[in-house]
Short mmCIF file of C-alpha atoms in Angstrom, two decimals:
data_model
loop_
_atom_site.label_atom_id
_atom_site.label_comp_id
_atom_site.label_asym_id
_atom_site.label_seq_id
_atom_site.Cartn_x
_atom_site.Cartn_y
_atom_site.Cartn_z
CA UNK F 39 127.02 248.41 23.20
CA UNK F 40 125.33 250.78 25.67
CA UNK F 41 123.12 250.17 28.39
CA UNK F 42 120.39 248.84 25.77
CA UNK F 43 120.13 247.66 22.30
CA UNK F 44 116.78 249.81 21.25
CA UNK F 45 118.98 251.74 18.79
CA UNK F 46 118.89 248.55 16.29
CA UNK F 47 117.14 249.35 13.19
CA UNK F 48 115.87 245.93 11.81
CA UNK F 49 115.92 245.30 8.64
CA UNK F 50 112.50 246.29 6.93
CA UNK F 51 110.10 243.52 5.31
CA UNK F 52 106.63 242.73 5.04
CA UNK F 53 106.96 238.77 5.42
CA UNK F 54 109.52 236.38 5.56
CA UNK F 55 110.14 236.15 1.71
CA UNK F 56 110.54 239.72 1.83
CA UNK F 57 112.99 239.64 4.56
CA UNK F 58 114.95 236.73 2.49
CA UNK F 59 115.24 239.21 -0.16
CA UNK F 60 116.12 242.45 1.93
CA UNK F 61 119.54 240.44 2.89
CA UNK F 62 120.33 239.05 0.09
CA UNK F 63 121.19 243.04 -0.95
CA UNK F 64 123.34 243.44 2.24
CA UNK F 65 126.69 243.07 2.07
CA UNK F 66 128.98 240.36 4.39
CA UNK F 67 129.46 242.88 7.04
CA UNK F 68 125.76 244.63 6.85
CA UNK F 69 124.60 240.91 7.13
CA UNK F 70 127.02 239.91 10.07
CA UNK F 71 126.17 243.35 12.03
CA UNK F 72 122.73 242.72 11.39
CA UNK F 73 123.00 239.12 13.20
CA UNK F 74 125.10 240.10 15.96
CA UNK F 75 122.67 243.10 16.73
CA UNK F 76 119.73 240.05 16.64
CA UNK F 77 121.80 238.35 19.32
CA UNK F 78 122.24 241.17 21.26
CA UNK F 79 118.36 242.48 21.33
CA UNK F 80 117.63 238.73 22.14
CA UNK F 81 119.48 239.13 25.24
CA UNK F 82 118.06 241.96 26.51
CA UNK F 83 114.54 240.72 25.60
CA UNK F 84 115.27 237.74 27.71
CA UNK F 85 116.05 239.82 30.56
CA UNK F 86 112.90 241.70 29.97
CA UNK F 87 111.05 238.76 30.14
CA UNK F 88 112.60 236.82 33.40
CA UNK F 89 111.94 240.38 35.20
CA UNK F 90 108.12 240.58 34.71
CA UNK F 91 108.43 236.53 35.22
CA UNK F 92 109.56 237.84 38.85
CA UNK F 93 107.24 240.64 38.98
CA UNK F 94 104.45 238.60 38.06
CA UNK F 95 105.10 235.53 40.94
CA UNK F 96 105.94 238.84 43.38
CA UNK F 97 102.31 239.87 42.37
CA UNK F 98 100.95 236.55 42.80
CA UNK F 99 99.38 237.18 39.52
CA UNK F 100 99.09 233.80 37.57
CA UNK F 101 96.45 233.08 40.53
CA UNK F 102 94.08 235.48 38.73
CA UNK F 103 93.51 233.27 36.03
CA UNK F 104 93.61 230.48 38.29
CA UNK F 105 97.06 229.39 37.60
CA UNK F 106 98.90 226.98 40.20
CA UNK F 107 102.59 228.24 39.31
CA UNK F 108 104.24 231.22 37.77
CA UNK F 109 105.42 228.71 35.44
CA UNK F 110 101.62 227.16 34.22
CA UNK F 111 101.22 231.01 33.50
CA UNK F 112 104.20 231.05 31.51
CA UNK F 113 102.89 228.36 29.37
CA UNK F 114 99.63 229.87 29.32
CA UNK F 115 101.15 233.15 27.43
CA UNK F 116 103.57 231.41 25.30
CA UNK F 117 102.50 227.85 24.83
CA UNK F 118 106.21 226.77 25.70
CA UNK F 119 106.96 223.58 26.73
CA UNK F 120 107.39 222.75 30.29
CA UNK F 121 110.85 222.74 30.40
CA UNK F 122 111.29 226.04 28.79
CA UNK F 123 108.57 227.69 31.55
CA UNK F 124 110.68 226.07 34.21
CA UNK F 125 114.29 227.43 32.60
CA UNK F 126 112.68 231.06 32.42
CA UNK F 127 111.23 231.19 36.24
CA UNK F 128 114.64 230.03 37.42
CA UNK F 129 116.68 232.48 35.75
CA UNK F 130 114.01 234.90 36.96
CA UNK F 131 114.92 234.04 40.11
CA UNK F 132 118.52 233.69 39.82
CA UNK F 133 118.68 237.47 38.41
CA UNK F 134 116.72 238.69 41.08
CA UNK F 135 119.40 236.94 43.29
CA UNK F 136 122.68 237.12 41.80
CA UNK F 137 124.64 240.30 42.10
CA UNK F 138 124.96 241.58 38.52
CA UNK F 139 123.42 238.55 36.18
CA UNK F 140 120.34 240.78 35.10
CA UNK F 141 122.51 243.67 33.82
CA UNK F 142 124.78 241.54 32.61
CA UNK F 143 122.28 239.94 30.25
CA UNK F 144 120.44 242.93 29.76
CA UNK F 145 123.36 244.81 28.44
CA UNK F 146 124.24 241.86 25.88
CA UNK F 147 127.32 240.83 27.77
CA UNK F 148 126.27 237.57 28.47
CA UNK F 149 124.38 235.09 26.28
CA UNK F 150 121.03 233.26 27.40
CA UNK F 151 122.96 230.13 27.59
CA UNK F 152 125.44 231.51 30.01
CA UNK F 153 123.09 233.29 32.38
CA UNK F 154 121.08 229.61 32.25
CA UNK F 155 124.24 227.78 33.35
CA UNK F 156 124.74 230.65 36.34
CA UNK F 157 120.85 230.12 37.26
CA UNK F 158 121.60 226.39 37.32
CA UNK F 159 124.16 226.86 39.85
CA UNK F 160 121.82 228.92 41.50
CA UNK F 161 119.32 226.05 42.03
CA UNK F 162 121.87 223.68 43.50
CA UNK F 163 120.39 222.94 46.71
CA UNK F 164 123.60 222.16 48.29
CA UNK F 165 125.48 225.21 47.31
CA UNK F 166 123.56 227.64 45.20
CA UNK F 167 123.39 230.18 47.92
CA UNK F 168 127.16 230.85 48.07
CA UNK F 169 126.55 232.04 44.67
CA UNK F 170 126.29 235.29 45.40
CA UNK F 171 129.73 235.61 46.74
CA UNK F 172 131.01 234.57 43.39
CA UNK F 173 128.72 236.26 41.46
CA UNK F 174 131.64 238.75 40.53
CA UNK F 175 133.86 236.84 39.48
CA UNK F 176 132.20 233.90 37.70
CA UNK F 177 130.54 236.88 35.57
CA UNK F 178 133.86 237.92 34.33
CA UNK F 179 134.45 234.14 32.91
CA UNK F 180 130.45 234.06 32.05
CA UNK F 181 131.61 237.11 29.34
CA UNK F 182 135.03 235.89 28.50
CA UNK F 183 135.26 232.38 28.26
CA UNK F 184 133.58 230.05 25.54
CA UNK F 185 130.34 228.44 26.43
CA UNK F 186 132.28 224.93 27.09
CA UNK F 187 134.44 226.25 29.45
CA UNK F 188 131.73 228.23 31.88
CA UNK F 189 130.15 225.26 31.86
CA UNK F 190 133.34 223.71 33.42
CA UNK F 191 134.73 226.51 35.31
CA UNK F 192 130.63 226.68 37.07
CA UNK F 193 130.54 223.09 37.80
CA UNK F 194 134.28 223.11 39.02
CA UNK F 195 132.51 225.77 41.08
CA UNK F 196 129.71 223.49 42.53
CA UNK F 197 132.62 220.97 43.37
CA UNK F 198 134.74 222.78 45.28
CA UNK F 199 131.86 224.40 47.23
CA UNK F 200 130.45 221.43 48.25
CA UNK F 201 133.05 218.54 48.04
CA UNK F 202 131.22 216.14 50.20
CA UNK F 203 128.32 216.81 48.30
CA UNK F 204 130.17 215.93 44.67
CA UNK F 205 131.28 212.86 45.91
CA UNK F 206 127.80 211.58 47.10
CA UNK F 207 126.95 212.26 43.69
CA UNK F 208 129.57 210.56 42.05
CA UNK F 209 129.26 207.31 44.07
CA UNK F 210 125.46 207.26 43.26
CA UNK F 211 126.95 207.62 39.94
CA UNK F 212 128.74 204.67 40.12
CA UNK F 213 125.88 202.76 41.65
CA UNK F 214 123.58 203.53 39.01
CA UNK F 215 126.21 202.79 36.35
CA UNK F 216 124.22 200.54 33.31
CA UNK F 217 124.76 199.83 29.53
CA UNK F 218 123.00 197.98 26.96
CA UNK F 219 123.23 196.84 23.32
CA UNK F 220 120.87 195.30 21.44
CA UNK F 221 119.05 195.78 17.29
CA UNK F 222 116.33 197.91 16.77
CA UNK F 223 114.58 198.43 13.40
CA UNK F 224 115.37 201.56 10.90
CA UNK F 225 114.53 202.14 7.45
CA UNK F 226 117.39 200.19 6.17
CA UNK F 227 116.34 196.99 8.21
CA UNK F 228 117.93 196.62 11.54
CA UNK F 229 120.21 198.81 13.49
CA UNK F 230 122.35 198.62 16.65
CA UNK F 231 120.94 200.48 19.78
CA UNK F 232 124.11 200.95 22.22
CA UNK F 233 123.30 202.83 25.54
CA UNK F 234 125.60 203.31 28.32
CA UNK F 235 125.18 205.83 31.49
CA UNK F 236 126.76 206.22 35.19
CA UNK F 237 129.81 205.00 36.86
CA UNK F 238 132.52 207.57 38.15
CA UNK F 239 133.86 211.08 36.73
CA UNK F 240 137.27 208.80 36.60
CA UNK F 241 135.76 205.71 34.20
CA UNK F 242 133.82 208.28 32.30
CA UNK F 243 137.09 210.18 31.30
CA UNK F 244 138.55 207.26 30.40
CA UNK F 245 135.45 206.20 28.22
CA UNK F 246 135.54 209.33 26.61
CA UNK F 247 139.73 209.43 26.04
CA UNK F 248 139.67 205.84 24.54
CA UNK F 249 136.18 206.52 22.15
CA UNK F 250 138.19 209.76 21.18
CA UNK F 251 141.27 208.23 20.54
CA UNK F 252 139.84 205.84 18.03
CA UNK F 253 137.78 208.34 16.39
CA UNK F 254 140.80 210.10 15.21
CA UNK F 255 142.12 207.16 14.46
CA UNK F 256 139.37 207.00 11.51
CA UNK F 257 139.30 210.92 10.85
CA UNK F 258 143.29 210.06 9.66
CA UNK F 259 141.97 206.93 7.89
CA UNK F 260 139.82 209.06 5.60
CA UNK F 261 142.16 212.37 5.39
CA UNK F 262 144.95 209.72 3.77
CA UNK F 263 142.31 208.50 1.62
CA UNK F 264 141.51 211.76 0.69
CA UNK F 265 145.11 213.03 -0.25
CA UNK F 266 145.64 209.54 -2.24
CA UNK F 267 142.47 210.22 -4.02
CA UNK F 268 142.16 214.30 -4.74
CA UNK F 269 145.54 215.62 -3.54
CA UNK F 270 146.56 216.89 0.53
CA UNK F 271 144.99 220.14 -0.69
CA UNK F 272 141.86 218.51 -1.14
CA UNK F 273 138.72 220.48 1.09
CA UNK F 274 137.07 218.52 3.51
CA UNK F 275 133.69 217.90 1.99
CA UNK F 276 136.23 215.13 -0.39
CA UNK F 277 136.44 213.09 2.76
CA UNK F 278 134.49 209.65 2.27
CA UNK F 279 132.34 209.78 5.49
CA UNK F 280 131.15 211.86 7.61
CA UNK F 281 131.46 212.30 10.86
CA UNK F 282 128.92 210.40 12.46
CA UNK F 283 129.38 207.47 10.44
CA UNK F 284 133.41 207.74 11.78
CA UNK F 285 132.11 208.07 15.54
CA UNK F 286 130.11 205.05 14.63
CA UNK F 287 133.07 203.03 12.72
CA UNK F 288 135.26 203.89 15.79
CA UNK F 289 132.55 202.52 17.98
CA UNK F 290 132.67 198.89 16.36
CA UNK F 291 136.35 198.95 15.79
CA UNK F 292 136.43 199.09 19.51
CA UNK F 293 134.62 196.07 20.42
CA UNK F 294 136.11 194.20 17.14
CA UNK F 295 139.36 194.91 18.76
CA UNK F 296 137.88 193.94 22.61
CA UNK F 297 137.13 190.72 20.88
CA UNK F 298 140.08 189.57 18.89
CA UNK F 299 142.09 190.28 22.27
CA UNK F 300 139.71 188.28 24.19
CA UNK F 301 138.63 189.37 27.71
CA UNK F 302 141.98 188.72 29.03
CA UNK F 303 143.79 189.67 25.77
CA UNK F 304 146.42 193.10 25.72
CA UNK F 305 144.79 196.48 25.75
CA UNK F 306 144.04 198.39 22.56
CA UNK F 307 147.46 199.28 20.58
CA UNK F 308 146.44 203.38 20.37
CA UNK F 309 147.99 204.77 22.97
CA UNK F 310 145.24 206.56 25.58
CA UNK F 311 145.71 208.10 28.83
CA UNK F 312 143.60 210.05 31.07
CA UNK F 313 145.48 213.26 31.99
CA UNK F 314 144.00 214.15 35.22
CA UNK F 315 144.67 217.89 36.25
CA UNK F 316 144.90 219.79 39.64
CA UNK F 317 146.51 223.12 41.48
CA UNK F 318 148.60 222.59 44.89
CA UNK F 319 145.61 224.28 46.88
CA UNK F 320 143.24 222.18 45.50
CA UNK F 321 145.21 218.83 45.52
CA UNK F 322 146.19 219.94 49.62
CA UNK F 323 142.18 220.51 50.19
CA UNK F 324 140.98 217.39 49.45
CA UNK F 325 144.28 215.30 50.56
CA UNK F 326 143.46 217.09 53.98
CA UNK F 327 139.89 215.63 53.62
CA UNK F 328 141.15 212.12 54.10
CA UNK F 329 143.57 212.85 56.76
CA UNK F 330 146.14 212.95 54.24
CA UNK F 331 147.75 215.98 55.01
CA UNK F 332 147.15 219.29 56.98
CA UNK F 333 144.39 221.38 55.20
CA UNK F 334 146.26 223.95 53.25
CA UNK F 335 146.06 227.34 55.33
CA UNK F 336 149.11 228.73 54.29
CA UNK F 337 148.32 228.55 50.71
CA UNK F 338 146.24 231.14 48.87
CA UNK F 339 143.14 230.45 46.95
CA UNK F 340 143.59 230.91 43.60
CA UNK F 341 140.68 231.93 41.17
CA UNK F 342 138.02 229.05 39.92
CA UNK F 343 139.84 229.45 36.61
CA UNK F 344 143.11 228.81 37.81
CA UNK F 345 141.93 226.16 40.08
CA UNK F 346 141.74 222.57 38.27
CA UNK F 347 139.84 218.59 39.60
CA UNK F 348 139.30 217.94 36.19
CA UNK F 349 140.99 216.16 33.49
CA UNK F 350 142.33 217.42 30.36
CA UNK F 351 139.27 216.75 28.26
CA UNK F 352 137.08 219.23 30.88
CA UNK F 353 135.11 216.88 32.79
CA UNK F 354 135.35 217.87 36.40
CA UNK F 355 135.79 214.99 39.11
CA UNK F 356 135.03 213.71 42.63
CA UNK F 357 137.43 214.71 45.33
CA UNK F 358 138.29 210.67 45.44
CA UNK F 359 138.70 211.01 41.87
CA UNK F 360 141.63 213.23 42.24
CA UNK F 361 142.85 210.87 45.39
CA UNK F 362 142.99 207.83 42.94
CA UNK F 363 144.94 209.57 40.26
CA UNK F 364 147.65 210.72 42.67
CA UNK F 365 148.02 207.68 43.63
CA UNK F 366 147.57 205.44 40.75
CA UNK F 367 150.53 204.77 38.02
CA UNK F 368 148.80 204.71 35.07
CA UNK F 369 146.72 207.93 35.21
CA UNK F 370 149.20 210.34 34.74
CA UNK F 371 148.84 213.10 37.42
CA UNK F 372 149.66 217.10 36.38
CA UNK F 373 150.13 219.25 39.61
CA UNK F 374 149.58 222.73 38.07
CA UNK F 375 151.93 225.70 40.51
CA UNK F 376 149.71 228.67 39.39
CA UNK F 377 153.35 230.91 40.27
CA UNK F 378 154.94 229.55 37.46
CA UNK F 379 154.93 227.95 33.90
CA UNK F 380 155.67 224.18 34.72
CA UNK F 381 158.11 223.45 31.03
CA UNK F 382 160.35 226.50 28.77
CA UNK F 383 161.70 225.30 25.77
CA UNK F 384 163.15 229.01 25.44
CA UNK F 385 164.39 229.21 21.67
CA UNK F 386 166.19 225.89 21.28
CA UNK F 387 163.20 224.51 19.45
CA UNK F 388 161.09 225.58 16.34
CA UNK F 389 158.11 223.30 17.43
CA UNK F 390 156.37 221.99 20.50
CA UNK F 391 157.66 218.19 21.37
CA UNK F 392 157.46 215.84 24.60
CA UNK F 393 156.42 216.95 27.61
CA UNK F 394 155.65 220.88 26.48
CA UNK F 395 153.20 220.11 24.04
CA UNK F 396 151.61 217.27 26.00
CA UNK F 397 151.09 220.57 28.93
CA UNK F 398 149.83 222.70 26.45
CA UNK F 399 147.29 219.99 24.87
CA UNK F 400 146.23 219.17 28.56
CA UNK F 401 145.36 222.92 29.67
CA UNK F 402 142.97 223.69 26.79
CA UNK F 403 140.80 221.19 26.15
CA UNK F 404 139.55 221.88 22.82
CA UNK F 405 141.10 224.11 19.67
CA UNK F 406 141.58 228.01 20.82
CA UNK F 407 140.01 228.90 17.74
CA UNK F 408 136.53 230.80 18.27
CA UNK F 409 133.65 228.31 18.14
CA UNK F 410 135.51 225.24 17.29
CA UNK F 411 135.17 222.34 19.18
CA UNK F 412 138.04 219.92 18.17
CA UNK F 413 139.18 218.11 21.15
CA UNK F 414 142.68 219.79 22.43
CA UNK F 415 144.25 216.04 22.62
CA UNK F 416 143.88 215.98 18.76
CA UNK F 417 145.15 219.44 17.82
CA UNK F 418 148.37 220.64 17.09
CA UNK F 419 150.22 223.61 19.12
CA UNK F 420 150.39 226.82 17.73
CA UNK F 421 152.63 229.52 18.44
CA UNK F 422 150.78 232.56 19.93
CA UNK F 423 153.21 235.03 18.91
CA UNK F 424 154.82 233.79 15.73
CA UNK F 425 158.61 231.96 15.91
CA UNK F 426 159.58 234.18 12.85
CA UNK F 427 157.43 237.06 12.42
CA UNK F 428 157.25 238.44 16.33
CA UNK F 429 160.23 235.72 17.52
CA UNK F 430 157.75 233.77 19.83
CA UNK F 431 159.21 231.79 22.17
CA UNK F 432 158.77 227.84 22.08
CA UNK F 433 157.60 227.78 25.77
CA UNK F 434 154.03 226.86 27.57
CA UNK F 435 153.07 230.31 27.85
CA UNK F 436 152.95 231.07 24.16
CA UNK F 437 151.60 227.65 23.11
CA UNK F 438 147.51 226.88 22.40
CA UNK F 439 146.39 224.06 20.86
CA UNK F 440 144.77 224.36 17.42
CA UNK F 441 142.87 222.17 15.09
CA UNK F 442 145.08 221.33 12.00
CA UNK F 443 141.75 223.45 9.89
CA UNK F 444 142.27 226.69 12.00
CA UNK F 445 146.31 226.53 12.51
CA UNK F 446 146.79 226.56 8.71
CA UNK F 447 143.73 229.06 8.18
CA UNK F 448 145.45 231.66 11.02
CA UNK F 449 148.35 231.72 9.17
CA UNK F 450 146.46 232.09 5.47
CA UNK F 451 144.26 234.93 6.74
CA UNK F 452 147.42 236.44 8.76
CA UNK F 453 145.68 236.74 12.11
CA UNK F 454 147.19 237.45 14.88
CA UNK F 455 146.60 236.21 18.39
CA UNK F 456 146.97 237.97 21.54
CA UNK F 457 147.18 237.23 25.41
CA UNK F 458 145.40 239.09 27.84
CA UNK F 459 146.27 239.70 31.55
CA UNK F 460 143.73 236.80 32.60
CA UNK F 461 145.56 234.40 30.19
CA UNK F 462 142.33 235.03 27.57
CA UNK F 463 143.21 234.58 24.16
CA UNK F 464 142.06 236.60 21.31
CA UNK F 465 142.59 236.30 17.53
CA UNK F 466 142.61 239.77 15.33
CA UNK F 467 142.25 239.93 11.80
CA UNK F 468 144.55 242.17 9.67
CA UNK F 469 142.23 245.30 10.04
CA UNK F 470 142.07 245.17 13.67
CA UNK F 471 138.99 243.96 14.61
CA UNK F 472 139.10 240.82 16.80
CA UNK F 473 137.25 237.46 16.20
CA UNK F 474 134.67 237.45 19.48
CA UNK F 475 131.18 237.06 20.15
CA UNK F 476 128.79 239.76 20.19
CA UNK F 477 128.68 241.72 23.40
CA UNK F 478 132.24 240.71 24.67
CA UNK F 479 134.06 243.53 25.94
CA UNK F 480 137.40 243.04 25.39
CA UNK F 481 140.52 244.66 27.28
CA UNK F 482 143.46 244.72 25.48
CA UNK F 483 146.81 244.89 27.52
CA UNK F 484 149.52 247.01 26.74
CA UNK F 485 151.13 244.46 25.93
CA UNK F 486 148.67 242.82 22.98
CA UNK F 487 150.53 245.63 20.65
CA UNK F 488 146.77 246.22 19.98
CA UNK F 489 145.46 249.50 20.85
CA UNK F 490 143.51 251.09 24.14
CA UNK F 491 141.77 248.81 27.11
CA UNK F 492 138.60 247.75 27.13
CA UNK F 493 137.61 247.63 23.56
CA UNK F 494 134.20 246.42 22.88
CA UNK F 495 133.51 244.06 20.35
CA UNK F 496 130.36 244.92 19.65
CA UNK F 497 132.54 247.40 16.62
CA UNK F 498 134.24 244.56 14.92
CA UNK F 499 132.23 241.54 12.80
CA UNK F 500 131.02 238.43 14.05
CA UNK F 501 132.60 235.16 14.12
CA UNK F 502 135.21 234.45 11.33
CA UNK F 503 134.36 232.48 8.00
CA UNK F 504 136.59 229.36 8.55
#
């Protein structure tokens, strides 16, 4: 898109029933364009709107109506809640601030979520003045990467501005740690209220690996039921529960398990381990902060998205964190040498085994496939380019993890996936147009096989139908 989206023509109707029946005549594509260019004017009206937010505190203006804050006046013209007067002011005041985050929402690059996440940052009193410096750069991944992973790569940003500061709030954390379980009435009789919150980046990981583990664990229950009952080509609306009621089942197979073990009794028979990852730089830096070893000087910075004190599933850690799992056996360490790819299968073997697709599974932490949310841990590992049809190579570099769903449905609608030269992968459909959110610009490498730089993608449709 250009500079603005004021060229969208909206689709004419008198009231809402008249606007349900004006697109039920458009076509797939009239109906996705028209959504995408919804998106896109909601971006720039947004922007519109934290700018006179800014113009109107510059002015002092909510004191006219005897207003104590900028954001009482917002209420007081849009009867928003609190929260949502608060979120506007400070992304008002991050755009004012931040090198490039007004245009970039203006112009429909970014999405409201993603300039939120950058004004969050903003706020941090320990570190949101650096911002600035980053502003650049963090852009770039605001436009590129999936909402889950800004939200990483920003708060890997926090860390690693302010280390000492991420570790005072992980041990308060820790402190604070609490959980509780007791009945609470529903409309079926009684229920189970479970609450848990706090303790370390480290124990929450591990929370979160185990819970996951066993709620694949019942997905497969109920996919064999399925194929037993209907056939393996059976959809997934055939599948006996859904998918609260297996996050729920997993829940209470846990502590059924806990207790037939006993407190001292073996740990749970599905195999779960938290894959903690970190580059050399970043490993050096906070070894150095314990008088571990010299800080590391002589190495260069890499970017925040090549820098990693996370673990596999995306939750970023404590600087200690990172000390433990270097030091402790059974959290299995992955020291990430941004020079290199760490495993190559070459073309010895057809599919991703051992310690290749474990890397792979580890980098990405949920299914490359746009808008899907699978955890990577659970997915399979696709090819990039194909084994037969563009002789893909069976190495880390042309591996992504992919939810069963989407790895089968790439190959039905023959799309084809491409790397750029940031590592960003893209899927195309057969006619060219690639699978991206609205506003995305998208440059295309000369090596993608797909055309000139810089293609916006804006011209294609929106998200795919899987």
């Amino acid at each position: 898109m250009g500079t603005s989206s004021c060229e969208w023509e909206p689709v004419p109707a008198g009231s809402y029933a008249g606007l349900v029946d004006a697109l039920m005549n458009l076509d797939d594509a009239a109906l996705t364009d028209e959504f995408r260019s919804l998106e896109l004017r909601r971006r720039e009206v947004e922007a519109r709107m934290a700018a006179i937010v800014r113009e109107s505190e510059r002015r002092s203006l909510p004191a006219e109506d005897g207003h104590r804050s900028v954001t009482a006046w917002v209420r007081a013209h849009t009867n928003c809640a609190r929260t949502e007067a608060a979120r506007l002011r400070r992304l008002a005041q991050a755009a004012d601030s931040v090198p490039g985050l007004g245009d970039a929402l203006f112009e429909g690059h970014i999405g409201g979520g993603q300039a939120d996440e950058l004004a969050r940052a903003r706020a941090n009193p320990r570190c949101g003045d650096q911002l600035a410096d980053s502003a650049e750069m963090l852009l770039d991944h605001a436009e590129h990467l999936s909402f889950e992973e800004l939200r990483t790569v920003v708060k890997r940003w926090e860390t690693l501005a302010d280390l000492d500061g991420a570790q005072q709030d992980d041990d308060a954390s820790h402190e604070a740690r609490t959980a509780s379980v007791g009945t609470m009435p529903d409309a079926a009789g009684a229920g189970v209220d479970i609450r848990a919150s706090g303790g370390s980046g480290l124990v929450a990981a591990e929370f979160a690996t185990i819970f996951t583990a066993f709620v694949e664990y019942e997905f497969q229950l109920d996919v064999a039921a399925r194929t037993a009952e209907h056939g393996p080509d059976a959809p997934a609306s055939l599948l006996p529960r859904t998918d609260a009621q297996r996050r729920y089942d997993a829940l209470l197979r846990i502590f059924r398990r806990a207790a037939h073990a006993g407190v001292d009794g073996p740990a749970t028979p599905l195999a779960t381990v938290v894959n903690v990852l970190t580059d050399q730089h970043t490993l050096e830096r906070v070894l150095a902060l314990h008088g571990m070893c010299p800080p590391p000087d002589d190495l260069p910075t890499p970017d925040i998205a090549g820098q990693r004190i996370e673990t596999s599933s995306g939750s970023v850690l404590a600087p200690d964190d990172v000390v433990l799992a270097a030091l402790r056996g059974h959290v299995r360490r992955v020291v990430i040498d941004a020079a290199s790819v760490p495993v190559d299968a070459g073309r010895k073997r057809r599919l991703f085994t051992g310690v290749a697709r474990d890397l792979i599974k580890m980098m990405r932490p949920r299914c490359s496939h746009a808008g899907c949310t699978v955890p990577g841990e659970v997915c399979e590992v696709d090819h990039v380019a194909e084994w037969v049809d563009d002789h893909g190579l069976t190495d880390a570099a042309n591996g992504r993890p992919r939810c069963g769903s989407h790895n089968r449905f790439k190959h039905q609608a023959k799309l084809k996936s491409h790397i750029d030269a940031q590592g960003r992968l893209v899927d195309y459909r057969p006619d060219g147009t690639p699978i991206a959110p609205a506003g995305r610009r998208i440059a295309r490498s000369d090596t993608s096989g797909n055309g000139d730089e810089d293609a916006d993608s804006d011209h294609g449709s929106a998200d795919d139908a899987a």
